[in-house]
PDB file of C-alpha atoms and ligand atoms in Angstrom:
ATOM      1  CA  MET A 875      39.161  50.723-155.180  1.00 45.00           C
ATOM      2  CA  SER A 876      35.521  51.287-155.971  1.00 46.00           C
ATOM      3  CA  THR A 877      34.378  54.599-157.385  1.00 47.00           C
ATOM      4  CA  ARG A 878      30.936  54.178-155.831  1.00 53.00           C
ATOM      5  CA  THR A 879      29.770  57.071-153.743  1.00 65.00           C
ATOM      6  CA  PRO A 880      27.589  56.850-150.661  1.00 78.00           C
ATOM      7  CA  ALA A 881      24.652  57.940-152.876  1.00 83.00           C
ATOM      8  CA  ASP A 882      24.618  54.593-154.657  1.00 90.00           C
ATOM      9  CA  CYS A 883      26.154  52.498-151.907  1.00 95.00           C
ATOM     10  CA  LEU A 884      23.856  49.633-150.937  1.00 95.00           C
ATOM     11  CA  LEU A 885      24.658  49.860-147.229  1.00 96.00           C
ATOM     12  CA  CYS A 886      24.385  53.656-147.133  1.00 96.00           C
ATOM     13  CA  ARG A 887      20.981  53.247-148.772  1.00 95.00           C
ATOM     14  CA  ILE A 888      19.980  50.809-146.019  1.00 95.00           C
ATOM     15  CA  LEU A 889      21.245  53.322-143.438  1.00 95.00           C
ATOM     16  CA  ARG A 890      19.080  56.050-144.996  1.00 94.00           C
ATOM     17  CA  GLY A 891      16.066  53.740-145.058  1.00 93.00           C
ATOM     18  CA  GLU A 892      15.888  53.676-148.859  1.00 94.00           C
ATOM     19  CA  LEU A 893      16.085  49.885-148.919  1.00 93.00           C
ATOM     20  CA  THR A 894      14.024  47.658-146.667  1.00 91.00           C
ATOM     21  CA  VAL A 895      15.929  45.013-144.752  1.00 93.00           C
ATOM     22  CA  GLU A 896      15.262  42.994-141.618  1.00 94.00           C
ATOM     23  CA  ARG A 897      17.251  45.072-139.131  1.00 95.00           C
ATOM     24  CA  ILE A 898      18.301  43.224-135.996  1.00 96.00           C
ATOM     25  CA  VAL A 899      20.384  45.767-134.125  1.00 96.00           C
ATOM     26  CA  GLU A 900      21.477  49.385-134.256  1.00 96.00           C
ATOM     27  CA  THR A 901      24.080  51.117-132.096  1.00 96.00           C
ATOM     28  CA  ASP A 902      25.701  54.559-132.246  1.00 96.00           C
ATOM     29  CA  HIS A 903      28.103  53.390-134.956  1.00 97.00           C
ATOM     30  CA  VAL A 904      26.737  50.152-136.421  1.00 98.00           C
ATOM     31  CA  ILE A 905      23.697  48.574-138.047  1.00 97.00           C
ATOM     32  CA  GLY A 906      23.108  44.833-138.211  1.00 97.00           C
ATOM     33  CA  PHE A 907      20.593  43.158-140.497  1.00 97.00           C
ATOM     34  CA  MET A 908      19.618  39.758-141.859  1.00 95.00           C
ATOM     35  CA  ASN A 909      21.300  39.006-145.168  1.00 91.00           C
ATOM     36  CA  GLU A 910      18.138  37.618-146.703  1.00 85.00           C
ATOM     37  CA  GLY A 911      18.822  37.862-150.425  1.00 81.00           C
ATOM     38  CA  GLU A 912      22.251  36.272-150.444  1.00 82.00           C
ATOM     39  CA  ALA A 913      22.166  34.288-147.226  1.00 86.00           C
ATOM     40  CA  LEU A 914      24.841  31.615-147.053  1.00 87.00           C
ATOM     41  CA  SER A 915      23.032  29.910-144.186  1.00 88.00           C
ATOM     42  CA  ARG A 916      20.033  30.203-141.878  1.00 90.00           C
ATOM     43  CA  GLY A 917      20.581  33.236-139.661  1.00 92.00           C
ATOM     44  CA  HIS A 918      23.282  34.824-141.855  1.00 93.00           C
ATOM     45  CA  CYS A 919      23.539  38.479-140.867  1.00 96.00           C
ATOM     46  CA  VAL A 920      25.700  41.460-141.735  1.00 97.00           C
ATOM     47  CA  PHE A 921      27.075  44.319-139.625  1.00 98.00           C
ATOM     48  CA  PHE A 922      28.362  47.581-141.054  1.00 98.00           C
ATOM     49  CA  PRO A 923      29.693  50.939-139.807  1.00 98.00           C
ATOM     50  CA  LYS A 924      27.243  53.790-140.275  1.00 97.00           C
ATOM     51  CA  ARG A 925      29.984  56.002-141.672  1.00 96.00           C
ATOM     52  CA  HIS A 926      30.797  54.983-145.237  1.00 96.00           C
ATOM     53  CA  ALA A 927      34.239  53.437-145.643  1.00 96.00           C
ATOM     54  CA  PRO A 928      35.003  51.108-148.554  1.00 97.00           C
ATOM     55  CA  SER A 929      37.327  48.790-146.612  1.00 97.00           C
ATOM     56  CA  LEU A 930      38.018  47.681-143.072  1.00 97.00           C
ATOM     57  CA  HIS A 931      41.253  49.688-142.824  1.00 96.00           C
ATOM     58  CA  GLU A 932      39.300  52.864-143.606  1.00 97.00           C
ATOM     59  CA  ALA A 933      36.514  52.301-141.090  1.00 97.00           C
ATOM     60  CA  ASP A 934      36.107  54.004-137.710  1.00 95.00           C
ATOM     61  CA  ASP A 935      37.748  52.248-134.768  1.00 97.00           C
ATOM     62  CA  ALA A 936      34.629  52.644-132.633  1.00 97.00           C
ATOM     63  CA  ALA A 937      32.461  50.940-135.252  1.00 98.00           C
ATOM     64  CA  LEU A 938      34.897  48.081-135.709  1.00 97.00           C
ATOM     65  CA  ALA A 939      35.059  47.498-131.973  1.00 96.00           C
ATOM     66  CA  GLU A 940      31.270  47.480-131.719  1.00 97.00           C
ATOM     67  CA  ILE A 941      30.920  45.054-134.607  1.00 98.00           C
ATOM     68  CA  LEU A 942      32.880  42.237-132.973  1.00 97.00           C
ATOM     69  CA  VAL A 943      30.980  42.651-129.732  1.00 97.00           C
ATOM     70  CA  LEU A 944      27.732  42.482-131.711  1.00 97.00           C
ATOM     71  CA  VAL A 945      28.915  39.362-133.525  1.00 97.00           C
ATOM     72  CA  LYS A 946      29.471  37.754-130.124  1.00 97.00           C
ATOM     73  CA  LYS A 947      26.084  38.843-128.780  1.00 97.00           C
ATOM     74  CA  VAL A 948      24.193  37.770-131.896  1.00 97.00           C
ATOM     75  CA  ALA A 949      25.898  34.365-131.957  1.00 96.00           C
ATOM     76  CA  ARG A 950      24.768  33.928-128.357  1.00 96.00           C
ATOM     77  CA  ALA A 951      21.268  35.177-129.199  1.00 96.00           C
ATOM     78  CA  LEU A 952      21.048  32.651-132.014  1.00 94.00           C
ATOM     79  CA  GLY A 953      22.305  29.927-129.711  1.00 94.00           C
ATOM     80  CA  VAL A 954      24.888  28.857-132.242  1.00 93.00           C
ATOM     81  CA  GLY A 955      28.430  27.948-131.283  1.00 92.00           C
ATOM     82  CA  THR A 956      29.657  27.139-134.773  1.00 94.00           C
ATOM     83  CA  TYR A 957      29.899  29.909-137.318  1.00 95.00           C
ATOM     84  CA  ASN A 958      32.141  31.824-139.673  1.00 95.00           C
ATOM     85  CA  VAL A 959      32.923  35.535-139.442  1.00 97.00           C
ATOM     86  CA  LEU A 960      33.667  36.714-142.967  1.00 96.00           C
ATOM     87  CA  GLN A 961      35.085  40.080-143.954  1.00 97.00           C
ATOM     88  CA  ASN A 962      36.295  40.806-147.505  1.00 96.00           C
ATOM     89  CA  ASN A 963      38.252  43.828-148.727  1.00 97.00           C
ATOM     90  CA  GLY A 964      38.560  44.538-152.443  1.00 96.00           C
ATOM     91  CA  SER A 965      37.068  42.696-155.397  1.00 94.00           C
ATOM     92  CA  ILE A 966      39.981  40.269-155.651  1.00 92.00           C
ATOM     93  CA  ALA A 967      39.207  39.229-152.076  1.00 91.00           C
ATOM     94  CA  GLY A 968      35.545  38.692-152.963  1.00 91.00           C
ATOM     95  CA  GLN A 969      34.092  42.002-151.789  1.00 94.00           C
ATOM     96  CA  THR A 970      30.995  42.883-153.820  1.00 93.00           C
ATOM     97  CA  VAL A 971      29.531  45.711-151.713  1.00 95.00           C
ATOM     98  CA  PHE A 972      32.173  48.391-151.274  1.00 96.00           C
ATOM     99  CA  HIS A 973      31.205  49.582-147.829  1.00 97.00           C
ATOM    100  CA  ALA A 974      33.107  47.660-145.170  1.00 98.00           C
ATOM    101  CA  HIS A 975      30.977  44.999-143.511  1.00 98.00           C
ATOM    102  CA  VAL A 976      31.267  41.813-141.499  1.00 98.00           C
ATOM    103  CA  HIS A 977      29.245  38.638-142.054  1.00 97.00           C
ATOM    104  CA  LEU A 978      28.159  36.280-139.299  1.00 96.00           C
ATOM    105  CA  ILE A 979      27.381  32.938-140.949  1.00 94.00           C
ATOM    106  CA  PRO A 980      25.945  30.370-138.540  1.00 93.00           C
ATOM    107  CA  LYS A 981      26.613  26.675-139.138  1.00 93.00           C
ATOM    108  CA  TRP A 982      23.850  24.415-137.929  1.00 90.00           C
ATOM    109  CA  SER A 983      25.118  21.034-139.061  1.00 85.00           C
ATOM    110  CA  GLU A 984      28.315  19.339-140.179  1.00 80.00           C
ATOM    111  CA  SER A 985      27.066  19.291-143.758  1.00 80.00           C
ATOM    112  CA  GLU A 986      27.249  23.087-143.906  1.00 78.00           C
ATOM    113  CA  GLY A 987      31.010  23.269-143.299  1.00 74.00           C
ATOM    114  CA  LEU A 988      32.958  26.104-144.860  1.00 75.00           C
ATOM    115  CA  ILE A 989      30.669  26.640-147.836  1.00 68.00           C
ATOM    116  CA  TYR A 990      30.560  29.900-149.737  1.00 68.00           C
ATOM    117  CA  GLU A 991      27.501  29.605-151.960  1.00 68.00           C
ATOM    118  CA  ARG A 992      25.625  32.875-152.346  1.00 68.00           C
ATOM    119  CA  GLY A 993      21.912  32.590-151.709  1.00 66.00           C
ATOM    120  CA  ARG A 994      22.159  29.122-150.132  1.00 65.00           C
ATOM    121  CA  GLY A 995      20.051  30.245-147.164  1.00 65.00           C
ATOM    122  CA  ARG A 996      17.802  32.636-149.083  1.00 66.00           C
ATOM    123  CA  HIS A 997      14.622  30.665-148.492  1.00 67.00           C
ATOM    124  CA  MET A 998      15.363  29.752-144.928  1.00 70.00           C
ATOM    125  CA  ASP A 999      13.514  31.323-142.032  1.00 80.00           C
ATOM    126  CA  GLN A1000      15.491  34.556-141.763  1.00 79.00           C
ATOM    127  CA  LYS A1001      12.613  36.434-140.131  1.00 84.00           C
ATOM    128  CA  GLU A1002      12.362  33.758-137.437  1.00 85.00           C
ATOM    129  CA  MET A1003      16.108  34.052-136.938  1.00 85.00           C
ATOM    130  CA  ALA A1004      15.803  37.851-136.677  1.00 87.00           C
ATOM    131  CA  ALA A1005      13.162  37.454-133.975  1.00 89.00           C
ATOM    132  CA  ARG A1006      15.372  35.000-132.101  1.00 88.00           C
ATOM    133  CA  ILE A1007      18.308  37.453-132.267  1.00 89.00           C
ATOM    134  CA  ARG A1008      16.228  40.420-131.074  1.00 91.00           C
ATOM    135  CA  SER A1009      14.883  38.366-128.201  1.00 90.00           C
ATOM    136  CA  GLY A1010      18.356  37.169-127.233  1.00 90.00           C
ATOM    137  CA  LEU A1011      19.816  40.671-127.448  1.00 90.00           C
ATOM    138  CA  ALA A1012      17.018  42.039-125.266  1.00 90.00           C
ATOM    139  CA  ARG A1013      17.830  39.414-122.619  1.00 88.00           C
ATOM    140  CA  SER A1014      21.592  40.111-122.724  1.00 81.00           C
ATOM    141  CA  GLY A1015      21.274  43.894-122.709  1.00 67.00           C
TER     142      GLY A1015
HETATM  143 ZN1  LIG B1199      28.266  53.188-147.917  1.00 97.09          ZN
END
């Protein structure tokens, strides 16, 4: 288990506004943002509980429930019906940021498939995707 504390936790820093990200949604328990730096595809976004918890099994139930509903709403807002939902726990499982989080990785064409290549979507239009999500969320309530 990571020894990182919330003081140096990347997602806690985003929560405190110490790091600038393209936020797409915020609820009582969850923040969602565009994963611009390490995007695996166009529209790749991440959702995380506001309360620090290294792994899924340590996270608040309310946050976890909200996250899946947000994944559904954001997929609809993006207008994408093909996507992966990725959630890693522990370094052996591929977790690199030790604050539980869930990835929504849209797939726009057959060539994208189940590809796990960090940064693949970095230069894609993430801001345009963020605007599309916000607009879709506003319509769905
Ligand atoms: Zn944290």
